[in-house]
PDB file of C-alpha atoms in Angstrom:
ATOM      1  CA  GLN A   1      -3.883  -9.227 -10.844  1.00 32.00           C
ATOM      2  CA  LEU A   2      -4.289  -7.083  -7.699  1.00 37.00           C
ATOM      3  CA  LEU A   3      -2.245  -4.097  -8.848  1.00 41.00           C
ATOM      4  CA  ASN A   4      -1.878  -3.184 -12.495  1.00 41.00           C
ATOM      5  CA  TYR A   5       0.187  -0.126 -11.608  1.00 37.00           C
ATOM      6  CA  MET A   6       0.808   2.418  -8.880  1.00 39.00           C
ATOM      7  CA  LYS A   7       1.929   5.856  -9.989  1.00 42.00           C
ATOM      8  CA  ASN A   8       1.311   9.439  -8.873  1.00 47.00           C
ATOM      9  CA  GLY A   9      -0.915   8.294  -6.021  1.00 58.00           C
ATOM     10  CA  ILE A  10      -3.108   6.113  -8.250  1.00 59.00           C
ATOM     11  CA  ILE A  11      -3.740   2.399  -7.833  1.00 58.00           C
ATOM     12  CA  THR A  12      -5.862   0.382 -10.236  1.00 51.00           C
ATOM     13  CA  SER A  13      -7.230  -3.131 -10.262  1.00 54.00           C
ATOM     14  CA  ARG A  14      -9.383  -4.270 -13.168  1.00 67.00           C
ATOM     15  CA  THR A  15     -11.736  -1.336 -13.908  1.00 84.00           C
ATOM     16  CA  ILE A  16     -11.604   0.287 -10.456  1.00 90.00           C
ATOM     17  CA  GLN A  17      -9.177   3.137  -9.753  1.00 91.00           C
ATOM     18  CA  ALA A  18      -8.212   4.491  -6.320  1.00 92.00           C
ATOM     19  CA  MET A  19      -6.630   7.931  -6.016  1.00 93.00           C
ATOM     20  CA  TYR A  20      -4.680   8.705  -2.829  1.00 94.00           C
ATOM     21  CA  ILE A  21      -4.745  12.460  -2.235  1.00 95.00           C
ATOM     22  CA  PRO A  22      -3.051  14.179   0.719  1.00 94.00           C
ATOM     23  CA  ARG A  23      -5.039  17.291   1.569  1.00 95.00           C
ATOM     24  CA  SER A  24      -1.943  19.426   1.130  1.00 94.00           C
ATOM     25  CA  LYS A  25      -1.665  18.165  -2.468  1.00 93.00           C
ATOM     26  CA  LEU A  26      -5.275  18.779  -3.519  1.00 94.00           C
ATOM     27  CA  ASP A  27      -4.152  21.454  -6.007  1.00 94.00           C
ATOM     28  CA  VAL A  28      -1.840  18.911  -7.675  1.00 92.00           C
ATOM     29  CA  ALA A  29      -4.592  16.274  -7.786  1.00 92.00           C
ATOM     30  CA  ALA A  30      -6.892  18.841  -9.422  1.00 93.00           C
ATOM     31  CA  THR A  31      -4.753  18.645 -12.559  1.00 92.00           C
ATOM     32  CA  ARG A  32      -5.921  15.089 -13.181  1.00 91.00           C
ATOM     33  CA  SER A  33      -9.056  15.095 -15.318  1.00 92.00           C
ATOM     34  CA  GLU A  34     -10.420  11.783 -13.990  1.00 91.00           C
ATOM     35  CA  LEU A  35     -10.969  13.303 -10.545  1.00 94.00           C
ATOM     36  CA  SER A  36     -13.905  15.308 -11.946  1.00 95.00           C
ATOM     37  CA  ASN A  37     -15.858  12.097 -12.573  1.00 95.00           C
ATOM     38  CA  VAL A  38     -18.515  10.204 -10.616  1.00 96.00           C
ATOM     39  CA  GLY A  39     -17.159   8.343  -7.605  1.00 97.00           C
ATOM     40  CA  VAL A  40     -17.067   7.419  -3.947  1.00 98.00           C
ATOM     41  CA  TYR A  41     -14.558   9.017  -1.594  1.00 98.00           C
ATOM     42  CA  ILE A  42     -13.246   8.546   1.940  1.00 98.00           C
ATOM     43  CA  LEU A  43     -11.868  11.436   3.977  1.00 98.00           C
ATOM     44  CA  ILE A  44      -9.388  10.208   6.619  1.00 96.00           C
ATOM     45  CA  GLY A  45      -8.300  12.111   9.716  1.00 92.00           C
ATOM     46  CA  GLY A  46      -4.938  12.305  11.412  1.00 77.00           C
ATOM     47  CA  GLU A  47      -3.673  10.427  14.451  1.00 65.00           C
ATOM     48  CA  ASP A  48      -4.590  12.919  17.162  1.00 59.00           C
ATOM     49  CA  GLU A  49      -8.325  13.498  16.899  1.00 52.00           C
ATOM     50  CA  GLY A  50      -9.443  10.785  19.290  1.00 58.00           C
ATOM     51  CA  ALA A  51      -9.139   7.172  20.278  1.00 76.00           C
ATOM     52  CA  LYS A  52     -10.175   6.064  16.791  1.00 83.00           C
ATOM     53  CA  LYS A  53      -9.118   7.748  13.579  1.00 88.00           C
ATOM     54  CA  LYS A  54     -12.018   9.624  11.966  1.00 93.00           C
ATOM     55  CA  ILE A  55     -13.343   9.002   8.471  1.00 96.00           C
ATOM     56  CA  TYR A  56     -16.119  10.400   6.313  1.00 98.00           C
ATOM     57  CA  ILE A  57     -17.600   8.369   3.448  1.00 98.00           C
ATOM     58  CA  GLY A  58     -19.390  10.161   0.621  1.00 97.00           C
ATOM     59  CA  GLU A  59     -20.259  10.154  -3.068  1.00 98.00           C
ATOM     60  CA  ALA A  60     -20.244  12.813  -5.764  1.00 97.00           C
ATOM     61  CA  GLU A  61     -20.913  13.295  -9.450  1.00 96.00           C
ATOM     62  CA  ASP A  62     -17.820  15.535  -9.547  1.00 97.00           C
ATOM     63  CA  CYS A  63     -15.356  14.314  -6.912  1.00 97.00           C
ATOM     64  CA  LEU A  64     -12.949  17.206  -7.370  1.00 97.00           C
ATOM     65  CA  GLN A  65     -15.603  19.826  -6.656  1.00 97.00           C
ATOM     66  CA  ARG A  66     -16.826  17.877  -3.625  1.00 97.00           C
ATOM     67  CA  LEU A  67     -13.310  17.632  -2.197  1.00 97.00           C
ATOM     68  CA  LYS A  68     -12.879  21.373  -2.688  1.00 97.00           C
ATOM     69  CA  GLN A  69     -16.101  21.900  -0.709  1.00 97.00           C
ATOM     70  CA  HIS A  70     -14.852  19.652   2.095  1.00 97.00           C
ATOM     71  CA  ASN A  71     -11.531  21.477   2.054  1.00 97.00           C
ATOM     72  CA  ARG A  72     -13.434  24.646   2.992  1.00 96.00           C
ATOM     73  CA  SER A  73     -15.929  23.101   5.430  1.00 95.00           C
ATOM     74  CA  LYS A  74     -14.331  20.122   7.215  1.00 94.00           C
ATOM     75  CA  ASP A  75     -11.235  20.467   9.394  1.00 93.00           C
ATOM     76  CA  PHE A  76     -10.517  16.912  10.559  1.00 93.00           C
ATOM     77  CA  TRP A  77      -9.268  15.221   7.389  1.00 96.00           C
ATOM     78  CA  LYS A  78      -5.651  14.863   6.286  1.00 95.00           C
ATOM     79  CA  LEU A  79      -6.081  12.806   3.120  1.00 95.00           C
ATOM     80  CA  ALA A  80      -8.713  11.452   0.765  1.00 97.00           C
ATOM     81  CA  ILE A  81      -9.071   8.191  -1.127  1.00 97.00           C
ATOM     82  CA  VAL A  82     -11.270   8.579  -4.194  1.00 97.00           C
ATOM     83  CA  ILE A  83     -12.739   5.529  -5.933  1.00 96.00           C
ATOM     84  CA  LEU A  84     -13.515   5.908  -9.640  1.00 95.00           C
ATOM     85  CA  SER A  85     -14.321   3.714 -12.625  1.00 93.00           C
ATOM     86  CA  ARG A  86     -11.494   3.754 -15.165  1.00 88.00           C
ATOM     87  CA  ILE A  87     -14.037   3.127 -17.935  1.00 87.00           C
ATOM     88  CA  LYS A  88     -16.501   5.702 -16.515  1.00 88.00           C
ATOM     89  CA  HIS A  89     -19.016   2.966 -15.786  1.00 88.00           C
ATOM     90  CA  PHE A  90     -20.384   4.387 -12.528  1.00 93.00           C
ATOM     91  CA  THR A  91     -23.734   6.179 -12.493  1.00 95.00           C
ATOM     92  CA  LYS A  92     -25.373   8.113  -9.648  1.00 96.00           C
ATOM     93  CA  THR A  93     -27.229   4.954  -8.619  1.00 96.00           C
ATOM     94  CA  HIS A  94     -23.984   2.947  -8.551  1.00 96.00           C
ATOM     95  CA  ILE A  95     -22.178   5.359  -6.260  1.00 97.00           C
ATOM     96  CA  LYS A  96     -25.210   5.808  -4.012  1.00 97.00           C
ATOM     97  CA  TYR A  97     -25.208   2.039  -3.441  1.00 97.00           C
ATOM     98  CA  LEU A  98     -21.448   1.879  -2.896  1.00 97.00           C
ATOM     99  CA  GLU A  99     -21.599   4.810  -0.460  1.00 98.00           C
ATOM    100  CA  TRP A 100     -24.352   3.030   1.506  1.00 98.00           C
ATOM    101  CA  TYR A 101     -22.489  -0.290   1.491  1.00 97.00           C
ATOM    102  CA  CYS A 102     -19.122   1.217   2.445  1.00 97.00           C
ATOM    103  CA  TYR A 103     -20.680   3.209   5.280  1.00 97.00           C
ATOM    104  CA  ASN A 104     -22.532   0.250   6.761  1.00 97.00           C
ATOM    105  CA  LEU A 105     -19.628  -2.177   6.560  1.00 96.00           C
ATOM    106  CA  SER A 106     -17.249   0.385   8.071  1.00 95.00           C
ATOM    107  CA  ALA A 107     -19.699   0.941  10.938  1.00 93.00           C
ATOM    108  CA  LYS A 108     -19.986  -2.814  11.482  1.00 92.00           C
ATOM    109  CA  VAL A 109     -16.212  -3.389  11.438  1.00 90.00           C
ATOM    110  CA  GLY A 110     -15.638  -0.468  13.823  1.00 87.00           C
ATOM    111  CA  ARG A 111     -11.962   0.225  13.136  1.00 88.00           C
ATOM    112  CA  TYR A 112     -12.619   3.918  12.428  1.00 91.00           C
ATOM    113  CA  LYS A 113     -15.036   6.542  13.751  1.00 90.00           C
ATOM    114  CA  LEU A 114     -17.526   7.714  11.125  1.00 94.00           C
ATOM    115  CA  GLU A 115     -18.008  11.485  10.907  1.00 94.00           C
ATOM    116  CA  ASN A 116     -21.103  11.362   8.678  1.00 95.00           C
ATOM    117  CA  SER A 117     -23.974  13.282  10.263  1.00 91.00           C
ATOM    118  CA  ALA A 118     -26.537  10.929   8.684  1.00 92.00           C
ATOM    119  CA  MET A 119     -26.513   7.333   7.466  1.00 93.00           C
ATOM    120  CA  PRO A 120     -26.701   7.075   3.646  1.00 95.00           C
ATOM    121  CA  GLY A 121     -29.838   5.494   2.230  1.00 95.00           C
ATOM    122  CA  LYS A 122     -29.858   2.351   0.110  1.00 95.00           C
ATOM    123  CA  PRO A 123     -31.097   2.949  -3.446  1.00 95.00           C
ATOM    124  CA  HIS A 124     -33.398   0.486  -5.155  1.00 94.00           C
ATOM    125  CA  ILE A 125     -31.395  -1.551  -7.662  1.00 94.00           C
ATOM    126  CA  SER A 126     -31.813  -4.827  -9.555  1.00 94.00           C
ATOM    127  CA  GLU A 127     -30.228  -8.062  -8.336  1.00 94.00           C
ATOM    128  CA  PRO A 128     -27.786  -8.247 -11.293  1.00 93.00           C
ATOM    129  CA  MET A 129     -26.635  -4.665 -10.646  1.00 94.00           C
ATOM    130  CA  GLU A 130     -26.177  -5.401  -6.938  1.00 95.00           C
ATOM    131  CA  ALA A 131     -24.067  -8.465  -7.764  1.00 94.00           C
ATOM    132  CA  ASP A 132     -21.846  -6.365 -10.042  1.00 93.00           C
ATOM    133  CA  LEU A 133     -21.446  -3.677  -7.382  1.00 94.00           C
ATOM    134  CA  GLN A 134     -20.576  -6.272  -4.749  1.00 94.00           C
ATOM    135  CA  ASP A 135     -17.791  -7.397  -7.064  1.00 92.00           C
ATOM    136  CA  ASN A 136     -16.686  -3.763  -7.436  1.00 92.00           C
ATOM    137  CA  PHE A 137     -16.685  -3.390  -3.667  1.00 95.00           C
ATOM    138  CA  GLU A 138     -14.350  -6.361  -3.182  1.00 93.00           C
ATOM    139  CA  THR A 139     -11.840  -4.569  -5.410  1.00 93.00           C
ATOM    140  CA  ILE A 140     -12.371  -1.308  -3.495  1.00 94.00           C
ATOM    141  CA  LYS A 141     -11.772  -3.120  -0.213  1.00 94.00           C
ATOM    142  CA  ILE A 142      -8.466  -4.548  -1.461  1.00 92.00           C
ATOM    143  CA  LEU A 143      -7.240  -1.244  -2.889  1.00 92.00           C
ATOM    144  CA  VAL A 144      -8.095   0.783   0.228  1.00 94.00           C
ATOM    145  CA  SER A 145      -6.406  -1.808   2.435  1.00 92.00           C
ATOM    146  CA  THR A 146      -3.368  -1.840   0.144  1.00 89.00           C
ATOM    147  CA  LEU A 147      -3.056   1.914   0.668  1.00 90.00           C
ATOM    148  CA  GLY A 148      -2.720   1.200   4.403  1.00 89.00           C
ATOM    149  CA  TYR A 149      -6.290   1.742   5.606  1.00 92.00           C
ATOM    150  CA  PRO A 150      -8.069  -1.544   6.484  1.00 92.00           C
ATOM    151  CA  ILE A 151     -11.393   0.279   6.885  1.00 94.00           C
ATOM    152  CA  PHE A 152     -13.483  -2.669   5.715  1.00 95.00           C
ATOM    153  CA  ASP A 153     -11.390  -5.559   7.097  1.00 91.00           C
ATOM    154  CA  GLN A 154     -13.102  -7.538   9.833  1.00 86.00           C
ATOM    155  CA  ILE A 155     -11.075  -8.158  12.980  1.00 84.00           C
ATOM    156  CA  GLN A 156     -10.922 -11.905  13.477  1.00 79.00           C
ATOM    157  CA  LYS A 157      -9.875 -13.496  16.746  1.00 77.00           C
ATOM    158  CA  PRO A 158      -6.883 -15.756  16.009  1.00 72.00           C
ATOM    159  CA  LYS A 159      -6.217 -19.320  17.005  1.00 73.00           C
ATOM    160  CA  ARG A 160      -5.596 -19.724  20.721  1.00 75.00           C
ATOM    161  CA  SER A 161      -1.853 -20.220  20.154  1.00 74.00           C
ATOM    162  CA  ASN A 162      -1.543 -16.706  18.679  1.00 85.00           C
ATOM    163  CA  ILE A 163      -3.420 -14.874  21.442  1.00 94.00           C
ATOM    164  CA  ILE A 164      -1.323 -12.824  23.860  1.00 95.00           C
ATOM    165  CA  TYR A 165      -2.283 -11.799  27.389  1.00 95.00           C
ATOM    166  CA  CYS A 166      -1.662  -8.872  29.706  1.00 95.00           C
ATOM    167  CA  LYS A 167      -2.428  -9.585  33.379  1.00 92.00           C
ATOM    168  CA  SER A 168      -1.969  -7.635  36.593  1.00 88.00           C
ATOM    169  CA  LYS A 169      -4.140  -6.851  39.588  1.00 82.00           C
ATOM    170  CA  ASP A 170      -7.681  -6.539  38.170  1.00 87.00           C
ATOM    171  CA  ALA A 171      -6.511  -6.323  34.541  1.00 90.00           C
ATOM    172  CA  PHE A 172      -6.927  -9.242  32.164  1.00 95.00           C
ATOM    173  CA  ALA A 173      -6.590  -8.551  28.459  1.00 95.00           C
ATOM    174  CA  GLU A 174      -6.472 -10.696  25.343  1.00 95.00           C
ATOM    175  CA  GLY A 175      -4.937  -9.443  22.134  1.00 95.00           C
ATOM    176  CA  GLU A 176      -3.022 -10.170  18.963  1.00 93.00           C
ATOM    177  CA  TYR A 177       0.075  -8.531  17.528  1.00 92.00           C
ATOM    178  CA  VAL A 178      -0.589  -7.579  13.892  1.00 86.00           C
ATOM    179  CA  GLU A 179       1.037  -5.494  11.163  1.00 79.00           C
ATOM    180  CA  ASP A 180      -0.764  -2.256  12.055  1.00 78.00           C
ATOM    181  CA  GLY A 181      -0.402  -2.533  15.826  1.00 86.00           C
ATOM    182  CA  LEU A 182      -1.842  -4.572  18.651  1.00 92.00           C
ATOM    183  CA  ILE A 183      -5.491  -5.606  18.619  1.00 93.00           C
ATOM    184  CA  VAL A 184      -7.160  -5.768  22.015  1.00 94.00           C
ATOM    185  CA  PHE A 185     -10.279  -7.891  21.977  1.00 94.00           C
ATOM    186  CA  LYS A 186     -13.707  -6.973  23.273  1.00 93.00           C
ATOM    187  CA  ASP A 187     -14.434  -7.747  26.958  1.00 95.00           C
ATOM    188  CA  SER A 188     -10.795  -7.312  27.984  1.00 96.00           C
ATOM    189  CA  VAL A 189     -10.577  -5.737  31.462  1.00 96.00           C
ATOM    190  CA  CYS A 190      -8.439  -2.775  32.619  1.00 95.00           C
ATOM    191  CA  ASN A 191      -7.408  -1.513  36.038  1.00 94.00           C
ATOM    192  CA  LEU A 192      -9.697   1.337  37.047  1.00 93.00           C
ATOM    193  CA  GLU A 193      -7.119   3.707  38.559  1.00 92.00           C
ATOM    194  CA  GLU A 194      -3.944   5.161  37.101  1.00 92.00           C
ATOM    195  CA  THR A 195      -0.782   5.306  39.188  1.00 92.00           C
ATOM    196  CA  LYS A 196       0.573   8.708  40.264  1.00 90.00           C
ATOM    197  CA  SER A 197       3.416   8.380  37.769  1.00 88.00           C
ATOM    198  CA  ALA A 198       1.163   7.365  34.861  1.00 90.00           C
ATOM    199  CA  GLY A 199       1.735  10.557  32.877  1.00 88.00           C
ATOM    200  CA  SER A 200      -0.674  12.973  31.228  1.00 91.00           C
ATOM    201  CA  TRP A 201      -0.550  11.184  27.848  1.00 90.00           C
ATOM    202  CA  LEU A 202      -1.882   7.973  29.399  1.00 93.00           C
ATOM    203  CA  ILE A 203      -4.627   9.754  31.331  1.00 92.00           C
ATOM    204  CA  GLU A 204      -5.674  11.564  28.150  1.00 92.00           C
ATOM    205  CA  MET A 205      -5.620   8.352  26.112  1.00 91.00           C
ATOM    206  CA  ARG A 206      -7.872   6.561  28.576  1.00 94.00           C
ATOM    207  CA  LYS A 207     -10.193   9.571  28.653  1.00 93.00           C
ATOM    208  CA  LYS A 208     -10.546   9.467  24.852  1.00 91.00           C
ATOM    209  CA  LEU A 209     -11.368   5.754  24.982  1.00 94.00           C
ATOM    210  CA  ILE A 210     -14.005   6.417  27.645  1.00 94.00           C
ATOM    211  CA  ASP A 211     -15.492   9.409  25.802  1.00 91.00           C
ATOM    212  CA  GLU A 212     -15.879   7.368  22.618  1.00 88.00           C
ATOM    213  CA  GLY A 213     -17.554   4.463  24.429  1.00 91.00           C
ATOM    214  CA  ILE A 214     -14.718   2.023  23.825  1.00 92.00           C
ATOM    215  CA  LEU A 215     -13.876   1.746  27.538  1.00 95.00           C
ATOM    216  CA  VAL A 216     -16.887   1.303  29.818  1.00 96.00           C
ATOM    217  CA  GLN A 217     -16.775   1.150  33.603  1.00 95.00           C
ATOM    218  CA  VAL A 218     -18.205  -2.059  35.055  1.00 95.00           C
ATOM    219  CA  ASP A 219     -18.098  -2.122  38.863  1.00 93.00           C
ATOM    220  CA  ASN A 220     -14.455  -1.560  39.868  1.00 93.00           C
ATOM    221  CA  VAL A 221     -12.845  -2.063  36.424  1.00 95.00           C
ATOM    222  CA  TYR A 222     -12.977  -0.732  32.887  1.00 96.00           C
ATOM    223  CA  MET A 223     -14.025  -3.124  30.133  1.00 96.00           C
ATOM    224  CA  PHE A 224     -13.488  -2.851  26.381  1.00 95.00           C
ATOM    225  CA  ASP A 225     -16.886  -2.647  24.665  1.00 93.00           C
ATOM    226  CA  SER A 226     -15.389  -3.387  21.241  1.00 90.00           C
ATOM    227  CA  ASP A 227     -12.196  -4.604  19.627  1.00 91.00           C
ATOM    228  CA  TYR A 228      -9.591  -1.850  19.419  1.00 91.00           C
ATOM    229  CA  ILE A 229      -6.228  -1.508  17.651  1.00 90.00           C
ATOM    230  CA  PHE A 230      -3.410   0.252  19.500  1.00 91.00           C
ATOM    231  CA  SER A 231      -0.455   1.623  17.563  1.00 87.00           C
ATOM    232  CA  SER A 232       2.035  -0.188  19.807  1.00 91.00           C
ATOM    233  CA  PRO A 233       2.198  -2.965  22.433  1.00 94.00           C
ATOM    234  CA  SER A 234       3.364  -0.468  25.080  1.00 94.00           C
ATOM    235  CA  SER A 235       0.434   1.929  24.665  1.00 93.00           C
ATOM    236  CA  ALA A 236      -1.952  -1.026  24.927  1.00 94.00           C
ATOM    237  CA  ALA A 237      -0.272  -2.348  28.078  1.00 95.00           C
ATOM    238  CA  ALA A 238      -0.192   1.098  29.681  1.00 94.00           C
ATOM    239  CA  VAL A 239      -3.918   1.601  29.143  1.00 95.00           C
ATOM    240  CA  PHE A 240      -4.693  -1.766  30.721  1.00 93.00           C
ATOM    241  CA  LEU A 241      -2.367  -1.469  33.658  1.00 94.00           C
ATOM    242  CA  GLY A 242      -2.933   2.236  34.346  1.00 94.00           C
ATOM    243  CA  ARG A 243       0.796   2.911  34.437  1.00 93.00           C
ATOM    244  CA  ARG A 244       3.831   3.277  32.205  1.00 93.00           C
ATOM    245  CA  ALA A 245       4.672  -0.122  30.759  1.00 93.00           C
ATOM    246  CA  ASN A 246       6.948  -1.916  28.317  1.00 95.00           C
ATOM    247  CA  GLY A 247       4.406  -3.774  26.237  1.00 94.00           C
ATOM    248  CA  TRP A 248       7.033  -6.045  24.698  1.00 95.00           C
ATOM    249  CA  THR A 249       7.551  -7.704  28.087  1.00 95.00           C
ATOM    250  CA  GLU A 250       4.062  -7.206  29.592  1.00 95.00           C
ATOM    251  CA  TRP A 251       2.251  -9.023  26.781  1.00 96.00           C
ATOM    252  CA  LYS A 252       2.839 -12.785  26.962  1.00 95.00           C
ATOM    253  CA  TYR A 253       1.757 -15.929  25.184  1.00 94.00           C
ATOM    254  CA  LYS A 254       0.022 -18.794  26.958  1.00 92.00           C
ATOM    255  CA  ASP A 255       3.345 -20.607  27.423  1.00 92.00           C
ATOM    256  CA  GLY A 256       4.834 -17.597  29.254  1.00 93.00           C
ATOM    257  CA  ARG A 257       7.055 -16.274  26.464  1.00 94.00           C
ATOM    258  CA  THR A 258       6.950 -12.524  26.054  1.00 95.00           C
ATOM    259  CA  LEU A 259       6.056 -10.720  22.847  1.00 94.00           C
ATOM    260  CA  ASP A 260       9.672  -9.586  22.715  1.00 94.00           C
ATOM    261  CA  GLU A 261      10.955 -13.157  22.802  1.00 94.00           C
ATOM    262  CA  VAL A 262       8.611 -14.361  20.067  1.00 91.00           C
ATOM    263  CA  ILE A 263       8.661 -11.372  17.715  1.00 87.00           C
ATOM    264  CA  ARG A 264      11.742  -9.189  18.159  1.00 81.00           C
ATOM    265  CA  GLN A 265      14.331 -11.747  19.328  1.00 78.00           C
ATOM    266  CA  THR A 266      13.200 -14.178  16.636  1.00 67.00           C
ATOM    267  CA  ASP A 267      13.527 -11.440  13.995  1.00 57.00           C
ATOM    268  CA  ASP A 268      17.082 -10.661  15.206  1.00 54.00           C
ATOM    269  CA  SER A 269      18.259 -14.256  15.131  1.00 48.00           C
TER     270      SER A 269
END
């Protein structure tokens, strides 16, 4: 029931339709008539803007025209996901509520950095309408995640047996290896100084984390002020240790087995 079909960048589930539009293909997307309807959209940045990928959440009565405006005025985004009603059920009030709800949940989850200059307001709606829109949102959440962007998915700390650790000197980190990278949990502690051979990429990565308030200095260490997902075990280990590191051997389970032994060697056997 999740996916009725996926074709030409479109995914549908029940009455909700998600259109995946690379910015470079906006002219191709413009040929689809449904894009000119009422909807909610998410602009998503590339990998190199900062520690967290940037997003912008908005609504429009004509999504195509709004995307064209953003194409002229906003530089950061690489693709858009547009949420529409296949049966043209959405009204201005509906999308105002969904914009507000999507923005607030994304801010609470904290996986991405919101680029909106102002927080959307919550429109006044009836309880039955709110219940219907909450049901619509659950479908939106699934579709957006299916497209590879878990913007609304809460990070849950796993059972103790699945937690991995990175320890050295003053560093003590807890994390979990997941499909989209390695989650480092809030309050994990990093070494303050980088080694001389750390490399410019590592220094720049730590600087981005500090600038965005993810890493905060506490006495003689850095501490993670929120959960954060690294793209690889090695980048996570390097940030914690302040040096080049092989994350597959630095991250270990409570019983001493390395991430490599549990994940990669098991997969090869």
